[in-house]
Amino acid sequence: MSFLIDNFVELTVTGLVLGAVYGLVALGYTLVYGVLQLINFAHSEVWMFGSFAAVWVTVALGVAPGSALPIVIGVLLLALLAAMAVSGGVALLLERVAYRRLIRLDAPKLVALISAIGASFALAEFMGLRDRIADFFGLRDTLDPYVRSARDNTRFQNPLQTEGVFTVGGYTVSNVDIIIIVSAILMMVALDQFIRRTRTGRGIRAVAQDSEAAALMGVNRNRIIRATFLVGGIMAGAAALLYLMRFGVTRWNAGFLLGVKAFTAAVLGGIGNIRGALLGGFVLGLAENYGSALIGSEWRDVVAFLLLVVILLFRPTGLLGESLGRARA
C-alpha cells in the first residue's frame, strides 16, 4: 500500500499511457463486433504488423534521437502512415481471406471464430519466419537490418528524445506520455465523429443496427464491412506507433497478450461502443498498475482479468453498454 501511495502519480500516468494503447486497439474489436457480432481475434496480429512497419521505416530512414525537430516529426509521421497503411492492408486481407466467404454463406459464428483464431496463428508465425523467408529468396544480405533475430525482440529507436515537461507528485511527466494520451483521445474523437457524421459512418451504424433493413435502404453491406475492417486496422496501426514510442520493443507474438487485454478493454467499456473502448482501456491500464503495486507485478495480468469478471458480474453490458447501432447522431 505504501508503494502505491508513494508512486501514485507515476502509476496513474503510466496506466493512462498503457490504457490509451489498449483503447485504440480495442476500437478494432468493438467496430467489427458492432457490425458483425464477430470477435476478430486476429486483430492483435493486425496491430503487430503495424508495429513492424513502424520499426522498418525508422530503420530505413536512420534518424538518430536528438535530430532537428522538423526531421523527427517527419520521420514519426512517415512511420505512422506506414503503420496505419500496413495494419489497414492486413485487416482488409484478413477480411477477404478469413471472413468474407463465411459471411456470405451466413456461417455460424463459431466457424468464424475458429477462422479468426487460425488466421491469428498464421499471421504471427508468418512474421516469426520472416528471416527464413528472406534466406529462401536470397535476400538476407539486403534485408538483414529488417529480419535479424526474428524470434527475438525487435527494438524501435524513437527519433523523439524523451524529455520531462512538468513534475507532479515527484514524477516527471514526459513529452512522450503527453503525446500518447492526447493522441489517443483525439483519434477516438475523430473516429466517433466519423461514425456519427459521415455517409460511411452512418452506413456502419445502419448495418450494425439492422443489416437487412440497411440493404433495403440501399446500403452496400459488403462495402461497409470492408470499411469497418479498414478503419479498425488504421486505429491499430496508430496504436502500434504510440506503443513503440513508449515501450520501444515488439516481436512476432507481441500481439497475443496485448490483443487479449484490448479485447478485455472493449468488453469493460461495452463491446460495440466506441467511446466505451477508450474508457475501458484507461480503466484497465489504471487497474493493472494499481493492482501490481498492491500485490506484485507478477499478478498484473490476473488483476486485469479479475476486473473483467467483476464488471461482467455486476454490469454484463460493460461500463457504457450502448451498442454501435444505437449510437446517437
PDB file of N, CA and C in Angstrom, residues 113-191:
ATOM      1  N   LEU A 113     -15.273 -17.709 -35.641  1.00  0.00           N
ATOM      2  CA  LEU A 113     -14.351 -17.591 -34.516  1.00  0.00           C
ATOM      3  C   LEU A 113     -13.145 -18.509 -34.700  1.00  0.00           C
ATOM      4  N   ILE A 114     -13.402 -19.738 -35.141  1.00  0.00           N
ATOM      5  CA  ILE A 114     -12.303 -20.678 -35.394  1.00  0.00           C
ATOM      6  C   ILE A 114     -11.409 -20.157 -36.513  1.00  0.00           C
ATOM      7  N   SER A 115     -12.016 -19.589 -37.545  1.00  0.00           N
ATOM      8  CA  SER A 115     -11.241 -18.999 -38.638  1.00  0.00           C
ATOM      9  C   SER A 115     -10.373 -17.846 -38.133  1.00  0.00           C
ATOM     10  N   ALA A 116     -10.928 -17.037 -37.214  1.00  0.00           N
ATOM     11  CA  ALA A 116     -10.176 -15.914 -36.652  1.00  0.00           C
ATOM     12  C   ALA A 116      -8.972 -16.402 -35.861  1.00  0.00           C
ATOM     13  N   ILE A 117      -9.157 -17.440 -35.072  1.00  0.00           N
ATOM     14  CA  ILE A 117      -8.040 -17.978 -34.282  1.00  0.00           C
ATOM     15  C   ILE A 117      -6.968 -18.552 -35.201  1.00  0.00           C
ATOM     16  N   GLY A 118      -7.385 -19.270 -36.241  1.00  0.00           N
ATOM     17  CA  GLY A 118      -6.416 -19.807 -37.191  1.00  0.00           C
ATOM     18  C   GLY A 118      -5.650 -18.716 -37.913  1.00  0.00           C
ATOM     19  N   ALA A 119      -6.361 -17.677 -38.330  1.00  0.00           N
ATOM     20  CA  ALA A 119      -5.697 -16.556 -39.004  1.00  0.00           C
ATOM     21  C   ALA A 119      -4.711 -15.864 -38.078  1.00  0.00           C
ATOM     22  N   SER A 120      -5.062 -15.762 -36.798  1.00  0.00           N
ATOM     23  CA  SER A 120      -4.178 -15.136 -35.821  1.00  0.00           C
ATOM     24  C   SER A 120      -2.853 -15.883 -35.729  1.00  0.00           C
ATOM     25  N   PHE A 121      -2.922 -17.200 -35.586  1.00  0.00           N
ATOM     26  CA  PHE A 121      -1.697 -18.002 -35.509  1.00  0.00           C
ATOM     27  C   PHE A 121      -0.900 -17.932 -36.812  1.00  0.00           C
ATOM     28  N   ALA A 122      -1.602 -17.955 -37.952  1.00  0.00           N
ATOM     29  CA  ALA A 122      -0.912 -17.931 -39.237  1.00  0.00           C
ATOM     30  C   ALA A 122      -0.139 -16.628 -39.436  1.00  0.00           C
ATOM     31  N   LEU A 123      -0.764 -15.508 -39.104  1.00  0.00           N
ATOM     32  CA  LEU A 123      -0.095 -14.217 -39.270  1.00  0.00           C
ATOM     33  C   LEU A 123       1.108 -14.085 -38.339  1.00  0.00           C
ATOM     34  N   ALA A 124       0.947 -14.531 -37.094  1.00  0.00           N
ATOM     35  CA  ALA A 124       2.055 -14.445 -36.142  1.00  0.00           C
ATOM     36  C   ALA A 124       3.232 -15.320 -36.589  1.00  0.00           C
ATOM     37  N   GLU A 125       2.941 -16.537 -37.025  1.00  0.00           N
ATOM     38  CA  GLU A 125       4.015 -17.435 -37.449  1.00  0.00           C
ATOM     39  C   GLU A 125       4.682 -16.936 -38.727  1.00  0.00           C
ATOM     40  N   PHE A 126       3.906 -16.306 -39.598  1.00  0.00           N
ATOM     41  CA  PHE A 126       4.492 -15.751 -40.817  1.00  0.00           C
ATOM     42  C   PHE A 126       5.526 -14.683 -40.474  1.00  0.00           C
ATOM     43  N   MET A 127       5.188 -13.806 -39.543  1.00  0.00           N
ATOM     44  CA  MET A 127       6.154 -12.794 -39.135  1.00  0.00           C
ATOM     45  C   MET A 127       7.339 -13.423 -38.418  1.00  0.00           C
ATOM     46  N   GLY A 128       7.102 -14.479 -37.648  1.00  0.00           N
ATOM     47  CA  GLY A 128       8.193 -15.149 -36.953  1.00  0.00           C
ATOM     48  C   GLY A 128       9.156 -15.853 -37.883  1.00  0.00           C
ATOM     49  N   LEU A 129       8.706 -16.159 -39.106  1.00  0.00           N
ATOM     50  CA  LEU A 129       9.554 -16.865 -40.073  1.00  0.00           C
ATOM     51  C   LEU A 129      10.145 -15.930 -41.115  1.00  0.00           C
ATOM     52  N   ARG A 130      10.055 -14.624 -40.891  1.00  0.00           N
ATOM     53  CA  ARG A 130      10.489 -13.709 -41.936  1.00  0.00           C
ATOM     54  C   ARG A 130      11.975 -13.821 -42.249  1.00  0.00           C
ATOM     55  N   ASP A 131      12.810 -14.225 -41.284  1.00  0.00           N
ATOM     56  CA  ASP A 131      14.221 -14.404 -41.573  1.00  0.00           C
ATOM     57  C   ASP A 131      14.433 -15.587 -42.503  1.00  0.00           C
ATOM     58  N   ARG A 132      13.674 -16.660 -42.318  1.00  0.00           N
ATOM     59  CA  ARG A 132      13.804 -17.826 -43.190  1.00  0.00           C
ATOM     60  C   ARG A 132      13.257 -17.536 -44.582  1.00  0.00           C
ATOM     61  N   ILE A 133      12.215 -16.719 -44.640  1.00  0.00           N
ATOM     62  CA  ILE A 133      11.688 -16.327 -45.944  1.00  0.00           C
ATOM     63  C   ILE A 133      12.723 -15.519 -46.708  1.00  0.00           C
ATOM     64  N   ALA A 134      13.401 -14.621 -46.014  1.00  0.00           N
ATOM     65  CA  ALA A 134      14.457 -13.832 -46.659  1.00  0.00           C
ATOM     66  C   ALA A 134      15.588 -14.734 -47.143  1.00  0.00           C
ATOM     67  N   ASP A 135      15.964 -15.730 -46.350  1.00  0.00           N
ATOM     68  CA  ASP A 135      17.004 -16.667 -46.771  1.00  0.00           C
ATOM     69  C   ASP A 135      16.567 -17.442 -48.010  1.00  0.00           C
ATOM     70  N   PHE A 136      15.310 -17.855 -48.050  1.00  0.00           N
ATOM     71  CA  PHE A 136      14.804 -18.650 -49.168  1.00  0.00           C
ATOM     72  C   PHE A 136      14.919 -17.876 -50.478  1.00  0.00           C
ATOM     73  N   PHE A 137      14.632 -16.572 -50.433  1.00  0.00           N
ATOM     74  CA  PHE A 137      14.703 -15.755 -51.646  1.00  0.00           C
ATOM     75  C   PHE A 137      16.072 -15.104 -51.840  1.00  0.00           C
ATOM     76  N   GLY A 138      17.038 -15.463 -50.997  1.00  0.00           N
ATOM     77  CA  GLY A 138      18.384 -14.916 -51.128  1.00  0.00           C
ATOM     78  C   GLY A 138      18.493 -13.449 -50.806  1.00  0.00           C
ATOM     79  N   LEU A 139      17.656 -12.961 -49.882  1.00  0.00           N
ATOM     80  CA  LEU A 139      17.614 -11.534 -49.560  1.00  0.00           C
ATOM     81  C   LEU A 139      18.201 -11.222 -48.195  1.00  0.00           C
ATOM     82  N   ARG A 140      18.873 -12.200 -47.577  1.00  0.00           N
ATOM     83  CA  ARG A 140      19.377 -11.983 -46.217  1.00  0.00           C
ATOM     84  C   ARG A 140      20.314 -10.782 -46.149  1.00  0.00           C
ATOM     85  N   ASP A 141      21.259 -10.690 -47.084  1.00  0.00           N
ATOM     86  CA  ASP A 141      22.232  -9.587 -47.035  1.00  0.00           C
ATOM     87  C   ASP A 141      21.555  -8.238 -47.264  1.00  0.00           C
ATOM     88  N   THR A 142      20.553  -8.231 -48.141  1.00  0.00           N
ATOM     89  CA  THR A 142      19.878  -6.973 -48.458  1.00  0.00           C
ATOM     90  C   THR A 142      18.973  -6.511 -47.323  1.00  0.00           C
ATOM     91  N   LEU A 143      18.274  -7.449 -46.705  1.00  0.00           N
ATOM     92  CA  LEU A 143      17.256  -7.107 -45.720  1.00  0.00           C
ATOM     93  C   LEU A 143      17.678  -7.390 -44.288  1.00  0.00           C
ATOM     94  N   ASP A 144      18.963  -7.652 -44.076  1.00  0.00           N
ATOM     95  CA  ASP A 144      19.427  -8.075 -42.756  1.00  0.00           C
ATOM     96  C   ASP A 144      18.984  -7.159 -41.616  1.00  0.00           C
ATOM     97  N   PRO A 145      19.050  -5.821 -41.766  1.00  0.00           N
ATOM     98  CA  PRO A 145      18.609  -4.970 -40.655  1.00  0.00           C
ATOM     99  C   PRO A 145      17.140  -5.172 -40.290  1.00  0.00           C
ATOM    100  N   TYR A 146      16.355  -5.664 -41.249  1.00  0.00           N
ATOM    101  CA  TYR A 146      14.927  -5.805 -41.006  1.00  0.00           C
ATOM    102  C   TYR A 146      14.534  -7.183 -40.481  1.00  0.00           C
ATOM    103  N   VAL A 147      15.338  -8.210 -40.745  1.00  0.00           N
ATOM    104  CA  VAL A 147      14.911  -9.574 -40.434  1.00  0.00           C
ATOM    105  C   VAL A 147      15.777 -10.228 -39.379  1.00  0.00           C
ATOM    106  N   ARG A 148      16.762  -9.559 -38.863  1.00  0.00           N
ATOM    107  CA  ARG A 148      17.643 -10.148 -37.872  1.00  0.00           C
ATOM    108  C   ARG A 148      16.872 -10.506 -36.603  1.00  0.00           C
ATOM    109  N   SER A 149      17.165 -11.682 -36.052  1.00  0.00           N
ATOM    110  CA  SER A 149      16.583 -12.148 -34.790  1.00  0.00           C
ATOM    111  C   SER A 149      15.059 -12.122 -34.827  1.00  0.00           C
ATOM    112  N   ALA A 150      14.508 -12.841 -35.792  1.00  0.00           N
ATOM    113  CA  ALA A 150      13.064 -12.791 -35.996  1.00  0.00           C
ATOM    114  C   ALA A 150      12.286 -13.251 -34.773  1.00  0.00           C
ATOM    115  N   ARG A 151      12.830 -14.214 -34.025  1.00  0.00           N
ATOM    116  CA  ARG A 151      12.108 -14.732 -32.871  1.00  0.00           C
ATOM    117  C   ARG A 151      12.458 -13.981 -31.588  1.00  0.00           C
ATOM    118  N   ASP A 152      13.309 -13.002 -31.672  1.00  0.00           N
ATOM    119  CA  ASP A 152      13.682 -12.207 -30.508  1.00  0.00           C
ATOM    120  C   ASP A 152      13.000 -10.849 -30.574  1.00  0.00           C
ATOM    121  N   ASN A 153      13.237 -10.055 -29.549  1.00  0.00           N
ATOM    122  CA  ASN A 153      12.666  -8.710 -29.531  1.00  0.00           C
ATOM    123  C   ASN A 153      13.261  -7.851 -30.636  1.00  0.00           C
ATOM    124  N   THR A 154      12.415  -7.084 -31.294  1.00  0.00           N
ATOM    125  CA  THR A 154      12.861  -6.126 -32.308  1.00  0.00           C
ATOM    126  C   THR A 154      12.684  -4.731 -31.720  1.00  0.00           C
ATOM    127  N   ARG A 155      13.765  -3.993 -31.650  1.00  0.00           N
ATOM    128  CA  ARG A 155      13.741  -2.710 -30.946  1.00  0.00           C
ATOM    129  C   ARG A 155      13.430  -1.552 -31.894  1.00  0.00           C
ATOM    130  N   PHE A 156      12.727  -0.591 -31.339  1.00  0.00           N
ATOM    131  CA  PHE A 156      12.352   0.615 -32.066  1.00  0.00           C
ATOM    132  C   PHE A 156      13.169   1.773 -31.522  1.00  0.00           C
ATOM    133  N   GLN A 157      13.888   2.434 -32.408  1.00  0.00           N
ATOM    134  CA  GLN A 157      14.693   3.580 -31.995  1.00  0.00           C
ATOM    135  C   GLN A 157      13.864   4.843 -32.201  1.00  0.00           C
ATOM    136  N   ASN A 158      13.322   5.344 -31.113  1.00  0.00           N
ATOM    137  CA  ASN A 158      12.450   6.506 -31.188  1.00  0.00           C
ATOM    138  C   ASN A 158      13.254   7.748 -31.554  1.00  0.00           C
ATOM    139  N   PRO A 159      12.959   8.374 -32.701  1.00  0.00           N
ATOM    140  CA  PRO A 159      13.705   9.585 -33.073  1.00  0.00           C
ATOM    141  C   PRO A 159      13.401  10.772 -32.160  1.00  0.00           C
ATOM    142  N   LEU A 160      12.295  10.691 -31.423  1.00  0.00           N
ATOM    143  CA  LEU A 160      11.941  11.775 -30.500  1.00  0.00           C
ATOM    144  C   LEU A 160      12.582  11.520 -29.151  1.00  0.00           C
ATOM    145  N   GLN A 161      13.443  12.407 -28.750  1.00  0.00           N
ATOM    146  CA  GLN A 161      14.121  12.262 -27.470  1.00  0.00           C
ATOM    147  C   GLN A 161      13.148  12.543 -26.326  1.00  0.00           C
ATOM    148  N   THR A 162      13.112  11.610 -25.368  1.00  0.00           N
ATOM    149  CA  THR A 162      12.203  11.771 -24.231  1.00  0.00           C
ATOM    150  C   THR A 162      12.702  12.863 -23.298  1.00  0.00           C
ATOM    151  N   GLU A 163      11.830  13.818 -23.010  1.00  0.00           N
ATOM    152  CA  GLU A 163      12.185  14.945 -22.144  1.00  0.00           C
ATOM    153  C   GLU A 163      11.052  15.205 -21.164  1.00  0.00           C
ATOM    154  N   GLY A 164      11.408  15.594 -19.956  1.00  0.00           N
ATOM    155  CA  GLY A 164      10.405  15.944 -18.964  1.00  0.00           C
ATOM    156  C   GLY A 164       9.743  17.264 -19.286  1.00  0.00           C
ATOM    157  N   VAL A 165       8.435  17.328 -19.058  1.00  0.00           N
ATOM    158  CA  VAL A 165       7.677  18.550 -19.340  1.00  0.00           C
ATOM    159  C   VAL A 165       7.305  19.252 -18.043  1.00  0.00           C
ATOM    160  N   PHE A 166       6.752  18.500 -17.098  1.00  0.00           N
ATOM    161  CA  PHE A 166       6.436  19.054 -15.792  1.00  0.00           C
ATOM    162  C   PHE A 166       6.432  17.919 -14.776  1.00  0.00           C
ATOM    163  N   THR A 167       6.535  18.300 -13.511  1.00  0.00           N
ATOM    164  CA  THR A 167       6.622  17.320 -12.431  1.00  0.00           C
ATOM    165  C   THR A 167       5.405  17.427 -11.527  1.00  0.00           C
ATOM    166  N   VAL A 168       4.814  16.266 -11.223  1.00  0.00           N
ATOM    167  CA  VAL A 168       3.668  16.195 -10.321  1.00  0.00           C
ATOM    168  C   VAL A 168       3.909  15.059  -9.344  1.00  0.00           C
ATOM    169  N   GLY A 169       3.842  15.359  -8.057  1.00  0.00           N
ATOM    170  CA  GLY A 169       3.984  14.314  -7.053  1.00  0.00           C
ATOM    171  C   GLY A 169       5.283  13.538  -7.135  1.00  0.00           C
ATOM    172  N   GLY A 170       6.335  14.201  -7.550  1.00  0.00           N
ATOM    173  CA  GLY A 170       7.626  13.530  -7.648  1.00  0.00           C
ATOM    174  C   GLY A 170       7.861  12.799  -8.943  1.00  0.00           C
ATOM    175  N   TYR A 171       6.864  12.741  -9.828  1.00  0.00           N
ATOM    176  CA  TYR A 171       7.033  12.068 -11.123  1.00  0.00           C
ATOM    177  C   TYR A 171       7.075  13.119 -12.222  1.00  0.00           C
ATOM    178  N   THR A 172       8.050  13.005 -13.098  1.00  0.00           N
ATOM    179  CA  THR A 172       8.190  13.927 -14.216  1.00  0.00           C
ATOM    180  C   THR A 172       7.456  13.373 -15.426  1.00  0.00           C
ATOM    181  N   VAL A 173       6.396  14.050 -15.806  1.00  0.00           N
ATOM    182  CA  VAL A 173       5.616  13.641 -16.974  1.00  0.00           C
ATOM    183  C   VAL A 173       6.386  14.031 -18.226  1.00  0.00           C
ATOM    184  N   SER A 174       6.608  13.069 -19.119  1.00  0.00           N
ATOM    185  CA  SER A 174       7.429  13.318 -20.297  1.00  0.00           C
ATOM    186  C   SER A 174       6.581  13.752 -21.487  1.00  0.00           C
ATOM    187  N   ASN A 175       7.266  14.273 -22.497  1.00  0.00           N
ATOM    188  CA  ASN A 175       6.590  14.657 -23.727  1.00  0.00           C
ATOM    189  C   ASN A 175       5.952  13.452 -24.415  1.00  0.00           C
ATOM    190  N   VAL A 176       6.592  12.284 -24.312  1.00  0.00           N
ATOM    191  CA  VAL A 176       6.042  11.068 -24.929  1.00  0.00           C
ATOM    192  C   VAL A 176       4.739  10.666 -24.239  1.00  0.00           C
ATOM    193  N   ASP A 177       4.698  10.757 -22.909  1.00  0.00           N
ATOM    194  CA  ASP A 177       3.465  10.446 -22.170  1.00  0.00           C
ATOM    195  C   ASP A 177       2.308  11.315 -22.661  1.00  0.00           C
ATOM    196  N   ILE A 178       2.573  12.601 -22.764  1.00  0.00           N
ATOM    197  CA  ILE A 178       1.522  13.541 -23.176  1.00  0.00           C
ATOM    198  C   ILE A 178       1.068  13.249 -24.606  1.00  0.00           C
ATOM    199  N   ILE A 179       2.025  13.006 -25.501  1.00  0.00           N
ATOM    200  CA  ILE A 179       1.689  12.745 -26.904  1.00  0.00           C
ATOM    201  C   ILE A 179       0.794  11.522 -27.030  1.00  0.00           C
ATOM    202  N   ILE A 180       1.119  10.459 -26.298  1.00  0.00           N
ATOM    203  CA  ILE A 180       0.349   9.216 -26.407  1.00  0.00           C
ATOM    204  C   ILE A 180      -1.076   9.409 -25.905  1.00  0.00           C
ATOM    205  N   ILE A 181      -1.226   9.998 -24.732  1.00  0.00           N
ATOM    206  CA  ILE A 181      -2.565  10.163 -24.155  1.00  0.00           C
ATOM    207  C   ILE A 181      -3.417  11.104 -24.999  1.00  0.00           C
ATOM    208  N   VAL A 182      -2.849  12.254 -25.373  1.00  0.00           N
ATOM    209  CA  VAL A 182      -3.609  13.231 -26.155  1.00  0.00           C
ATOM    210  C   VAL A 182      -3.939  12.675 -27.541  1.00  0.00           C
ATOM    211  N   SER A 183      -2.982  11.988 -28.163  1.00  0.00           N
ATOM    212  CA  SER A 183      -3.224  11.422 -29.497  1.00  0.00           C
ATOM    213  C   SER A 183      -4.343  10.396 -29.467  1.00  0.00           C
ATOM    214  N   ALA A 184      -4.340   9.550 -28.449  1.00  0.00           N
ATOM    215  CA  ALA A 184      -5.393   8.528 -28.341  1.00  0.00           C
ATOM    216  C   ALA A 184      -6.764   9.174 -28.209  1.00  0.00           C
ATOM    217  N   ILE A 185      -6.858  10.207 -27.377  1.00  0.00           N
ATOM    218  CA  ILE A 185      -8.150  10.883 -27.192  1.00  0.00           C
ATOM    219  C   ILE A 185      -8.598  11.555 -28.489  1.00  0.00           C
ATOM    220  N   LEU A 186      -7.672  12.223 -29.172  1.00  0.00           N
ATOM    221  CA  LEU A 186      -8.021  12.904 -30.421  1.00  0.00           C
ATOM    222  C   LEU A 186      -8.457  11.912 -31.495  1.00  0.00           C
ATOM    223  N   MET A 187      -7.778  10.768 -31.581  1.00  0.00           N
ATOM    224  CA  MET A 187      -8.147   9.775 -32.584  1.00  0.00           C
ATOM    225  C   MET A 187      -9.506   9.154 -32.268  1.00  0.00           C
ATOM    226  N   MET A 188      -9.770   8.942 -30.993  1.00  0.00           N
ATOM    227  CA  MET A 188     -11.079   8.418 -30.620  1.00  0.00           C
ATOM    228  C   MET A 188     -12.177   9.416 -30.964  1.00  0.00           C
ATOM    229  N   VAL A 189     -11.933  10.690 -30.694  1.00  0.00           N
ATOM    230  CA  VAL A 189     -12.919  11.728 -31.023  1.00  0.00           C
ATOM    231  C   VAL A 189     -13.128  11.789 -32.535  1.00  0.00           C
ATOM    232  N   ALA A 190     -12.023  11.721 -33.296  1.00  0.00           N
ATOM    233  CA  ALA A 190     -12.128  11.758 -34.758  1.00  0.00           C
ATOM    234  C   ALA A 190     -12.928  10.562 -35.274  1.00  0.00           C
ATOM    235  N   LEU A 191     -12.667   9.373 -34.725  1.00  0.00           N
ATOM    236  CA  LEU A 191     -13.416   8.194 -35.146  1.00  0.00           C
ATOM    237  C   LEU A 191     -14.883   8.309 -34.755  1.00  0.00           C
TER     238      LEU A 191
END
